[in-house]
Tab-separated table of C-alpha atoms in Angstrom:
chain	number	residue	atom	x	y	z
M	1249	UNK	CA	50.557	105.647	198.986
M	1250	UNK	CA	49.974	107.837	196.026
M	1251	UNK	CA	47.395	107.282	193.550
M	1252	UNK	CA	50.459	106.737	191.241
M	1253	UNK	CA	52.295	104.037	193.559
M	1254	UNK	CA	49.104	102.303	194.386
M	1255	UNK	CA	48.684	101.942	190.933
M	1256	UNK	CA	51.878	100.473	190.094
M	1257	UNK	CA	51.452	98.039	192.850
M	1258	UNK	CA	48.300	96.580	191.906
M	1259	UNK	CA	49.703	96.913	187.364
M	1260	UNK	CA	52.673	94.998	189.449
M	1261	UNK	CA	51.242	92.048	191.061
M	1262	UNK	CA	48.655	91.453	188.460
M	1263	UNK	CA	51.464	91.156	185.782
M	1264	UNK	CA	53.694	88.847	188.133
M	1265	UNK	CA	50.649	86.817	188.925
M	1266	UNK	CA	49.785	86.275	185.108
M	1267	UNK	CA	53.742	85.272	184.747
M	1268	UNK	CA	53.408	82.949	187.079
M	1269	UNK	CA	50.768	80.619	185.437
M	1270	UNK	CA	48.243	81.794	187.660
M	1271	UNK	CA	44.908	83.937	187.851
M	1272	UNK	CA	45.169	87.452	188.335
M	1273	UNK	CA	42.397	90.380	188.826
M	1274	UNK	CA	42.424	90.781	185.345
M	1275	UNK	CA	44.196	89.867	181.917
M	1276	UNK	CA	47.460	91.864	181.963
M	1277	UNK	CA	48.010	94.372	179.157
M	1278	UNK	CA	51.753	94.487	177.615
M	1279	UNK	CA	52.147	95.805	174.361
M	1280	UNK	CA	55.275	95.902	172.605
M	1281	UNK	CA	54.535	99.280	171.294
M	1282	UNK	CA	57.525	100.291	169.310
M	1283	UNK	CA	57.804	102.676	166.035
M	1284	UNK	CA	53.577	102.899	167.091
M	1285	UNK	CA	54.624	105.064	169.824
M	1286	UNK	CA	56.107	107.598	167.699
M	1287	UNK	CA	53.252	107.822	165.526
M	1288	UNK	CA	50.792	108.267	168.400
M	1289	UNK	CA	52.790	110.926	169.603
M	1290	UNK	CA	53.680	112.344	166.611
M	1291	UNK	CA	57.136	112.099	166.239
M	1292	UNK	CA	59.060	110.547	163.134
M	1293	UNK	CA	60.640	107.151	163.292
M	1294	UNK	CA	63.736	109.167	162.494
M	1295	UNK	CA	63.312	111.528	165.837
M	1296	UNK	CA	62.785	108.379	168.591
M	1297	UNK	CA	65.237	105.790	166.531
M	1298	UNK	CA	67.893	109.249	166.685
M	1299	UNK	CA	67.431	110.614	169.806
M	1300	UNK	CA	66.319	108.628	172.589
M	1301	UNK	CA	64.724	111.231	174.739
M	1302	UNK	CA	62.162	111.649	172.038
M	1303	UNK	CA	61.552	107.940	172.185
M	1304	UNK	CA	61.108	108.146	175.726
M	1305	UNK	CA	58.546	111.029	176.295
M	1306	UNK	CA	56.683	108.956	172.853
M	1307	UNK	CA	56.585	106.249	175.602
M	1308	UNK	CA	55.448	108.011	178.482
M	1309	UNK	CA	52.802	110.188	176.211
M	1310	UNK	CA	51.405	106.700	175.588
M	1311	UNK	CA	51.157	105.643	179.316
M	1312	UNK	CA	49.479	108.587	180.256
M	1313	UNK	CA	46.658	107.946	177.438
M	1314	UNK	CA	46.493	103.864	177.418
M	1315	UNK	CA	45.179	101.972	180.390
M	1316	UNK	CA	48.402	99.212	179.641
M	1317	UNK	CA	49.538	97.911	182.615
M	1318	UNK	CA	53.267	97.445	181.265
M	1319	UNK	CA	55.502	98.305	178.682
M	1320	UNK	CA	59.833	98.422	177.747
M	1321	UNK	CA	60.847	101.900	178.111
M	1322	UNK	CA	62.096	102.124	174.916
M	1323	UNK	CA	61.088	99.082	172.443
M	1324	UNK	CA	62.288	101.315	169.578
M	1325	UNK	CA	65.627	99.678	171.379
M	1326	UNK	CA	68.395	100.504	168.494
M	1327	UNK	CA	69.217	104.375	169.576
M	1328	UNK	CA	71.105	105.248	166.606
M	1329	UNK	CA	73.635	107.231	168.424
M	1330	UNK	CA	75.679	103.862	168.994
M	1331	UNK	CA	75.937	102.246	165.982
M	1332	UNK	CA	76.781	105.462	164.614
M	1333	UNK	CA	79.331	106.607	166.504
M	1334	UNK	CA	81.174	103.259	165.670
M	1335	UNK	CA	80.294	103.381	162.015
M	1336	UNK	CA	78.285	99.985	161.726
M	1337	UNK	CA	78.001	98.643	158.778
M	1338	UNK	CA	74.200	96.637	158.948
M	1339	UNK	CA	71.828	99.160	159.835
M	1340	UNK	CA	69.846	101.724	157.537
M	1341	UNK	CA	68.161	104.409	159.541
M	1342	UNK	CA	65.228	106.736	159.099
M	1343	UNK	CA	66.085	110.186	157.755
M	1344	UNK	CA	69.491	108.536	156.666
M	1345	UNK	CA	69.417	105.760	154.106
M	1346	UNK	CA	65.670	105.461	154.708
M	1347	UNK	CA	62.725	107.691	154.808
M	1348	UNK	CA	62.137	109.573	158.143
M	1349	UNK	CA	59.049	107.534	158.546
M	1350	UNK	CA	60.170	104.326	158.188
M	1351	UNK	CA	61.500	101.993	161.508
M	1352	UNK	CA	65.085	101.235	161.043
M	1353	UNK	CA	66.221	98.090	159.419
M	1354	UNK	CA	69.085	95.367	159.779
M	1355	UNK	CA	71.237	94.600	156.916
M	1356	UNK	CA	72.228	91.001	156.558
M	1357	UNK	CA	75.475	91.111	154.204
M	1358	UNK	CA	75.447	88.534	151.445
M	1359	UNK	CA	76.922	84.926	151.745
M	1360	UNK	CA	80.521	86.277	150.849
M	1361	UNK	CA	80.977	88.897	152.869
M	1362	UNK	CA	79.900	87.249	156.361
M	1363	UNK	CA	81.188	89.157	159.027
M	1364	UNK	CA	82.408	85.588	160.199
M	1365	UNK	CA	84.290	83.536	157.277
M	1366	UNK	CA	83.723	79.779	157.661
M	1367	UNK	CA	87.283	79.190	158.336
M	1368	UNK	CA	87.495	81.690	161.642
M	1369	UNK	CA	85.157	78.922	163.721
M	1370	UNK	CA	88.040	77.885	165.892
M	1371	UNK	CA	89.132	81.632	166.453
M	1372	UNK	CA	85.582	82.029	167.646
M	1373	UNK	CA	85.613	78.736	169.537
M	1374	UNK	CA	89.006	79.396	171.306
M	1375	UNK	CA	87.962	82.669	172.268
M	1376	UNK	CA	84.856	84.424	171.763
M	1377	UNK	CA	85.483	87.892	173.616
M	1378	UNK	CA	88.861	88.248	171.724
M	1379	UNK	CA	87.316	86.877	168.456
M	1380	UNK	CA	84.729	89.885	168.986
M	1381	UNK	CA	87.096	92.743	169.977
M	1382	UNK	CA	90.198	91.664	167.139
M	1383	UNK	CA	87.871	90.254	164.475
M	1384	UNK	CA	84.326	90.496	164.218
M	1385	UNK	CA	83.900	94.263	165.335
M	1386	UNK	CA	86.694	95.795	162.857
M	1387	UNK	CA	85.142	93.956	160.378
M	1388	UNK	CA	81.424	95.360	161.147
M	1389	UNK	CA	82.886	98.896	161.391
M	1390	UNK	CA	83.642	100.550	158.928
M	1391	UNK	CA	86.042	102.927	161.222
M	1392	UNK	CA	88.109	100.020	163.613
M	1393	UNK	CA	90.690	98.558	162.447
M	1394	UNK	CA	92.280	95.066	163.769
M	1395	UNK	CA	95.375	94.520	165.485
M	1396	UNK	CA	98.560	94.995	163.333
M	1397	UNK	CA	96.958	97.843	161.372
M	1398	UNK	CA	97.980	101.295	162.174
M	1399	UNK	CA	95.573	102.999	164.656
M	1400	UNK	CA	93.912	105.539	163.123
M	1401	UNK	CA	91.913	109.083	164.821
M	1402	UNK	CA	88.600	107.183	163.571
M	1403	UNK	CA	89.334	103.863	165.249
M	1404	UNK	CA	90.045	105.702	168.369
M	1405	UNK	CA	87.567	107.463	168.604
M	1406	UNK	CA	85.028	104.848	167.297
M	1407	UNK	CA	85.550	102.741	170.138
M	1408	UNK	CA	85.604	105.732	172.904
M	1409	UNK	CA	82.306	107.540	171.918
M	1410	UNK	CA	80.461	104.057	170.887
M	1411	UNK	CA	81.433	103.103	174.966
M	1412	UNK	CA	80.300	106.437	175.750
M	1413	UNK	CA	76.835	106.711	173.571
M	1414	UNK	CA	76.412	103.542	175.415
M	1415	UNK	CA	76.837	104.043	179.022
M	1416	UNK	CA	74.867	107.628	178.530
M	1417	UNK	CA	71.823	105.292	176.590
M	1418	UNK	CA	72.124	102.070	179.677
M	1419	UNK	CA	71.959	104.766	182.462
M	1420	UNK	CA	68.879	106.871	180.680
M	1421	UNK	CA	67.145	103.694	180.567
M	1422	UNK	CA	67.267	103.320	183.840
M	1423	UNK	CA	65.920	106.839	184.445
M	1424	UNK	CA	62.898	105.835	181.806
M	1425	UNK	CA	61.761	102.872	184.351
M	1426	UNK	CA	61.600	105.175	187.038
M	1427	UNK	CA	59.508	107.462	185.104
M	1428	UNK	CA	57.599	104.500	184.164
M	1429	UNK	CA	56.848	103.248	187.943
M	1430	UNK	CA	55.902	107.300	188.596
M	1431	UNK	CA	53.231	106.988	186.763
M	1432	UNK	CA	51.747	103.231	187.764
M	1433	UNK	CA	53.355	101.499	184.652
M	1434	UNK	CA	55.946	98.349	185.218
M	1435	UNK	CA	58.749	98.110	183.183
M	1436	UNK	CA	57.966	95.122	181.123
M	1437	UNK	CA	62.028	93.073	180.760
M	1438	UNK	CA	64.958	93.184	182.163
M	1439	UNK	CA	67.885	91.951	180.425
M	1440	UNK	CA	68.804	90.095	176.860
M	1441	UNK	CA	69.018	86.457	175.325
M	1442	UNK	CA	69.861	85.378	172.091
M	1443	UNK	CA	70.347	81.596	171.534
M	1444	UNK	CA	73.332	80.802	170.520
M	1445	UNK	CA	72.802	79.550	166.906
M	1446	UNK	CA	70.363	82.489	166.587
M	1447	UNK	CA	72.942	84.902	167.279
M	1448	UNK	CA	75.482	82.978	165.110
M	1449	UNK	CA	73.052	83.629	162.414
M	1450	UNK	CA	72.067	86.942	163.127
M	1451	UNK	CA	75.437	88.741	163.509
M	1452	UNK	CA	78.246	86.322	162.406
M	1453	UNK	CA	77.353	83.751	159.870
M	1454	UNK	CA	74.614	84.822	158.565
M	1455	UNK	CA	71.018	82.780	157.893
M	1456	UNK	CA	72.549	81.803	154.336
M	1457	UNK	CA	76.372	81.299	155.670
M	1458	UNK	CA	74.941	79.493	158.855
M	1459	UNK	CA	72.534	77.000	156.318
M	1460	UNK	CA	75.345	75.675	154.557
M	1461	UNK	CA	77.612	75.291	157.713
M	1462	UNK	CA	75.105	73.401	158.869
M	1463	UNK	CA	75.540	71.088	156.320
M	1464	UNK	CA	79.257	71.295	155.710
M	1465	UNK	CA	80.328	71.882	159.312
M	1466	UNK	CA	77.579	70.981	161.703
M	1467	UNK	CA	80.536	70.323	163.965
M	1468	UNK	CA	82.320	73.649	163.881
M	1469	UNK	CA	78.606	74.877	164.756
M	1470	UNK	CA	77.622	73.000	167.531
M	1471	UNK	CA	80.791	74.228	168.844
M	1472	UNK	CA	80.620	77.559	168.368
M	1473	UNK	CA	77.381	77.261	170.272
M	1474	UNK	CA	78.764	75.389	173.123
M	1475	UNK	CA	81.755	78.318	173.552
M	1476	UNK	CA	78.689	81.014	173.313
M	1477	UNK	CA	76.355	79.685	175.898
M	1478	UNK	CA	78.490	81.058	178.736
M	1479	UNK	CA	78.735	84.335	177.274
M	1480	UNK	CA	75.085	84.673	176.553
M	1481	UNK	CA	74.277	83.538	179.699
M	1482	UNK	CA	76.691	85.786	180.850
M	1483	UNK	CA	75.590	88.969	179.464
M	1484	UNK	CA	71.510	87.915	180.736
M	1485	UNK	CA	72.726	87.516	183.864
M	1486	UNK	CA	73.955	90.740	183.958
M	1487	UNK	CA	71.377	92.483	182.700
M	1488	UNK	CA	68.552	90.769	184.312
M	1489	UNK	CA	66.523	92.097	186.972
M	1490	UNK	CA	68.141	92.181	190.462
M	1491	UNK	CA	65.170	91.894	192.255
M	1492	UNK	CA	63.797	89.000	190.120
M	1493	UNK	CA	60.512	90.015	188.930
M	1494	UNK	CA	60.837	90.858	185.499
M	1495	UNK	CA	61.630	88.697	183.050
M	1496	UNK	CA	64.711	88.277	180.763
M	1497	UNK	CA	64.289	88.460	177.153
M	1498	UNK	CA	65.470	85.554	174.801
M	1499	UNK	CA	64.275	87.270	171.468
M	1500	UNK	CA	64.167	84.365	168.938
M	1501	UNK	CA	64.967	84.854	165.580
M	1502	UNK	CA	65.629	81.744	163.031
M	1503	UNK	CA	66.299	78.700	164.261
M	1504	UNK	CA	63.094	76.814	164.105
M	1505	UNK	CA	61.203	74.867	161.686
M	1506	UNK	CA	61.795	74.883	158.638
M	1507	UNK	CA	64.340	77.494	158.386
M	1508	UNK	CA	66.646	74.590	159.963
M	1509	UNK	CA	65.558	71.002	160.409
M	1510	UNK	CA	64.377	69.249	163.156
M	1511	UNK	CA	68.063	67.227	163.445
M	1512	UNK	CA	69.727	70.643	163.707
M	1513	UNK	CA	66.599	71.886	166.214
M	1514	UNK	CA	67.427	68.986	168.665
M	1515	UNK	CA	71.162	68.452	168.255
M	1516	UNK	CA	72.316	71.800	168.086
M	1517	UNK	CA	69.757	74.458	169.307
M	1518	UNK	CA	68.032	72.982	172.185
M	1519	UNK	CA	71.116	71.202	173.667
M	1520	UNK	CA	72.826	74.664	174.034
M	1521	UNK	CA	69.903	76.887	174.110
M	1522	UNK	CA	67.954	74.533	177.199
M	1523	UNK	CA	70.756	74.953	179.872
M	1524	UNK	CA	71.300	78.389	179.408
M	1525	UNK	CA	67.441	79.234	180.148
M	1526	UNK	CA	67.804	76.528	183.632
M	1527	UNK	CA	70.940	78.278	184.803
M	1528	UNK	CA	68.636	81.694	184.521
M	1529	UNK	CA	65.818	79.793	186.434
M	1530	UNK	CA	67.990	78.565	189.343
M	1531	UNK	CA	69.189	81.855	189.329
M	1532	UNK	CA	65.665	83.102	189.636
M	1533	UNK	CA	64.908	84.474	186.770
M	1534	UNK	CA	61.908	83.628	184.628
M	1535	UNK	CA	62.809	84.085	180.740
M	1536	UNK	CA	60.563	85.469	178.306
M	1537	UNK	CA	60.797	83.820	175.035
M	1538	UNK	CA	59.728	86.236	172.921
M	1539	UNK	CA	59.017	83.425	169.426
M	1540	UNK	CA	59.418	85.259	166.685
M	1541	UNK	CA	57.389	83.900	163.542
M	1542	UNK	CA	56.069	80.018	164.390
M	1543	UNK	CA	57.514	77.703	166.437
M	1544	UNK	CA	55.065	75.512	166.809
M	1545	UNK	CA	57.035	72.342	165.860
M	1546	UNK	CA	59.045	72.758	168.919
M	1547	UNK	CA	55.918	73.320	171.675
M	1548	UNK	CA	56.779	69.805	172.900
M	1549	UNK	CA	60.318	70.350	173.244
M	1550	UNK	CA	60.113	73.542	175.357
M	1551	UNK	CA	57.911	71.519	178.073
M	1552	UNK	CA	61.349	70.111	178.951
M	1553	UNK	CA	62.061	73.338	180.993
M	1554	UNK	CA	60.788	73.180	184.647
M	1555	UNK	CA	57.509	74.435	185.442
M	1556	UNK	CA	57.383	78.684	185.615
M	1557	UNK	CA	60.493	79.170	184.218
M	1558	UNK	CA	59.525	81.001	180.945
M	1559	UNK	CA	56.594	83.042	179.406
M	1560	UNK	CA	56.024	81.650	175.929
M	1561	UNK	CA	54.987	84.453	173.785
M	1562	UNK	CA	53.268	84.035	170.505
M	1563	UNK	CA	53.794	85.693	167.189
M	1564	UNK	CA	52.820	83.933	164.000
M	1565	UNK	CA	52.098	79.968	165.775
M	1566	UNK	CA	48.757	79.226	166.604
M	1567	UNK	CA	48.359	80.742	170.497
M	1568	UNK	CA	45.286	77.761	170.399
M	1569	UNK	CA	48.123	74.956	169.817
M	1570	UNK	CA	50.330	76.758	172.511
M	1571	UNK	CA	47.184	76.588	175.107
M	1572	UNK	CA	46.856	73.243	174.765
M	1573	UNK	CA	50.390	72.125	174.809
M	1574	UNK	CA	51.953	74.662	177.189
M	1575	UNK	CA	49.239	75.505	179.569
M	1576	UNK	CA	50.119	73.326	182.630
M	1577	UNK	CA	53.632	74.519	182.417
M	1578	UNK	CA	53.962	78.123	181.162
M	1579	UNK	CA	51.974	81.353	180.791
M	1580	UNK	CA	51.619	82.604	177.765
M	1581	UNK	CA	51.695	86.119	175.997
M	1582	UNK	CA	50.718	88.018	172.225
M	1583	UNK	CA	48.989	85.992	169.525
M	1584	UNK	CA	47.031	89.306	168.628
M	1585	UNK	CA	48.094	89.656	164.847
M	1586	UNK	CA	49.808	91.932	163.571
M	1587	UNK	CA	48.269	92.623	160.257
M	1588	UNK	CA	44.998	92.937	162.187
M	1589	UNK	CA	46.242	95.710	164.099
M	1590	UNK	CA	47.667	97.493	160.880
M	1591	UNK	CA	44.595	96.516	158.635
M	1592	UNK	CA	41.641	95.287	160.445
M	1593	UNK	CA	39.044	97.227	161.699
M	1594	UNK	CA	39.012	98.034	165.583
M	1595	UNK	CA	35.056	95.311	165.642
M	1596	UNK	CA	37.697	93.030	164.179
M	1597	UNK	CA	40.479	93.622	166.797
M	1598	UNK	CA	37.833	93.557	169.707
M	1599	UNK	CA	35.685	90.285	168.288
M	1600	UNK	CA	40.058	88.622	167.663
M	1601	UNK	CA	41.030	89.517	171.290
M	1602	UNK	CA	38.194	88.311	172.689
M	1603	UNK	CA	38.422	84.454	171.074
M	1604	UNK	CA	41.743	84.982	172.166
M	1605	UNK	CA	40.589	85.909	175.613
M	1606	UNK	CA	38.129	83.136	176.273
M	1607	UNK	CA	40.169	80.388	174.303
M	1608	UNK	CA	43.346	81.143	176.092
M	1609	UNK	CA	43.059	83.348	179.281
M	1610	UNK	CA	40.110	81.561	181.029
M	1611	UNK	CA	42.434	80.187	183.982
M	1612	UNK	CA	44.556	82.825	184.049
M	1613	UNK	CA	48.419	82.773	182.928
M	1614	UNK	CA	47.996	84.755	179.814
M	1615	UNK	CA	49.109	88.646	179.083
M	1616	UNK	CA	47.933	90.544	176.161
M	1617	UNK	CA	50.085	91.875	173.316
M	1618	UNK	CA	50.371	91.259	169.782
M	1619	UNK	CA	52.670	89.260	168.411
M	1620	UNK	CA	55.489	91.075	167.149
M	1621	UNK	CA	56.607	94.667	168.074
M	1622	UNK	CA	54.192	97.630	167.525
M	1623	UNK	CA	55.400	99.631	164.508
M	1624	UNK	CA	53.753	102.739	162.853
M	1625	UNK	CA	51.526	100.618	160.716
M	1626	UNK	CA	48.889	100.019	163.216
M	1627	UNK	CA	45.909	101.835	163.702
M	1628	UNK	CA	45.431	104.010	166.623
M	1629	UNK	CA	42.217	103.157	166.813
M	1630	UNK	CA	42.908	99.863	166.598
M	1631	UNK	CA	45.772	100.062	169.478
M	1632	UNK	CA	42.940	101.396	171.160
M	1633	UNK	CA	40.397	98.908	170.333
M	1634	UNK	CA	42.887	96.002	171.784
M	1635	UNK	CA	43.012	97.777	174.874
M	1636	UNK	CA	39.810	98.865	175.878
M	1637	UNK	CA	38.601	94.803	174.735
M	1638	UNK	CA	41.103	93.442	177.313
M	1639	UNK	CA	39.494	95.609	180.037
M	1640	UNK	CA	35.874	94.298	178.745
M	1641	UNK	CA	36.408	90.709	178.424
M	1642	UNK	CA	39.593	90.023	180.460
M	1643	UNK	CA	38.100	90.379	183.970
M	1644	UNK	CA	37.975	87.661	186.452
D	281	UNK	CA	77.879	77.031	183.581
D	282	UNK	CA	81.084	76.135	182.893
D	283	UNK	CA	83.272	78.163	180.361
D	284	UNK	CA	85.786	76.135	178.131
D	285	UNK	CA	87.332	78.883	176.508
D	286	UNK	CA	90.510	80.748	176.779
D	287	UNK	CA	89.045	84.788	178.285
D	288	UNK	CA	86.426	83.587	181.187
D	289	UNK	CA	82.781	85.313	181.000
D	290	UNK	CA	82.763	89.249	181.780
D	291	UNK	CA	87.042	89.026	181.868
D	292	UNK	CA	88.514	91.189	179.005
D	293	UNK	CA	92.097	91.329	180.551
D	294	UNK	CA	92.162	88.744	183.239
D	295	UNK	CA	93.660	90.124	186.578
D	296	UNK	CA	96.156	87.353	187.004
D	297	UNK	CA	97.549	88.858	183.975
D	298	UNK	CA	97.841	92.766	185.143
D	299	UNK	CA	99.001	91.653	188.384
D	300	UNK	CA	102.317	90.971	187.031
D	301	UNK	CA	102.545	94.024	185.240
D	302	UNK	CA	102.293	95.928	188.460
D	303	UNK	CA	105.201	96.713	190.944
D	304	UNK	CA	104.999	95.490	194.168
D	305	UNK	CA	102.238	97.319	195.536
D	306	UNK	CA	102.489	99.061	199.077
D	307	UNK	CA	98.675	99.423	199.433
D	308	UNK	CA	95.598	96.861	199.290
D	309	UNK	CA	95.977	94.741	196.427
D	310	UNK	CA	92.402	93.445	196.750
D	311	UNK	CA	91.491	97.086	196.017
D	312	UNK	CA	93.436	97.483	192.891
D	313	UNK	CA	91.695	94.003	191.651
D	314	UNK	CA	88.437	94.923	192.093
D	315	UNK	CA	88.484	98.453	190.392
D	316	UNK	CA	90.258	96.867	187.139
D	317	UNK	CA	87.667	94.144	187.561
D	318	UNK	CA	84.640	96.152	187.372
D	319	UNK	CA	85.976	98.158	184.646
D	320	UNK	CA	87.291	95.620	182.615
D	321	UNK	CA	84.083	94.286	183.180
D	322	UNK	CA	82.838	97.695	181.311
D	323	UNK	CA	84.325	96.237	178.502
D	324	UNK	CA	82.992	93.090	178.101
D	325	UNK	CA	79.537	94.486	179.023
D	326	UNK	CA	80.436	97.081	175.571
D	327	UNK	CA	81.384	94.151	173.437
D	328	UNK	CA	78.766	91.634	173.493
D	329	UNK	CA	76.377	94.371	173.832
D	330	UNK	CA	77.196	95.217	170.454
D	331	UNK	CA	76.582	91.985	169.215
D	332	UNK	CA	73.935	90.692	171.297
D	333	UNK	CA	71.609	93.875	171.663
D	334	UNK	CA	72.753	96.173	168.961
């Protein structure tokens, strides 16, 4: 067995053991490094966003220099070639609308220009896939026209190029995961999930529109979430790790208190999210609940999930509180504040990592990471300090 | 997880509808169906990843 293969097996065992909420040989480190990789490898944000080959190269450069157990093949996840081919309206890209050194941005339209109109709930509920093709995509694209309108050259090309670009990217991601393994590094995740209510806010009604709908037409919101459930489950299942080792990631956005009420969380969000998580677990897939922001108000509710079915990732929540409430059921990850990585000193980072390891990881079941994806505001020496502190204080 | 919606998860143009458009087949019906559904799934993956991932 080659040294890289041996290292990979060792790291995989460490990572899987921690995700099962057990005690590995040491605390695994799995930083979700995004635009940080560009900064480290000497690329601009534009380069790693526009050209996935450079994004891949930047990740590989990092894993050669940092002692990380697992990373995402490309955490600058939106390859701009796809939305540009489709001429989508909801992104601003570095080197185009933004400075080449700024990470890409999602642009939420004002409520009156939402990508889904309030009177379109029944259309979505009746046929979500048809709605996406026939109404949503033409509305979010400057080139794609809806059924009934004259087909244009740009329309044809947008669909063709968008599909080809996505296929190209997904195929290349497979090669990137292989390249990670050959360097002894575990691809951290496999598969994507968004909760129905989150996706309604993110890409359909917008946050303000959805907040209004929750008050004015909650039954429609609920039925829309129910209609989306089997599709979001299907997408997660199709993209999940066939070997059932790496977790599907659920990117959790704006469906927590106080962004929605506890009533809406309990009666709409959770009843349309929990069954997806349970169904994935039944299929043998763990889910990394990547709780962006602060979801502390819902920790007790998350305990309802089968033990071991999730890894709960802490961003701006209280990781010590999460440990207290979830420890007997799920592993945790994250909890290192991104602002500390950006503005703190290496010594402060080391001390914080030590505090988290001592407070959370003593019995295993913890994976070191920042709270949110690590962008180019993080200082290189601070990411290095996080890595070294994990190895120094994270031995069992 | 049961779908109550018109188009089942994983499907854009159901085979049942496509089959009715075809002339009586001289060969392996199952092969035609399998390939139709495999390619149709690509379209499904495309549109749902536009929504969820991109």
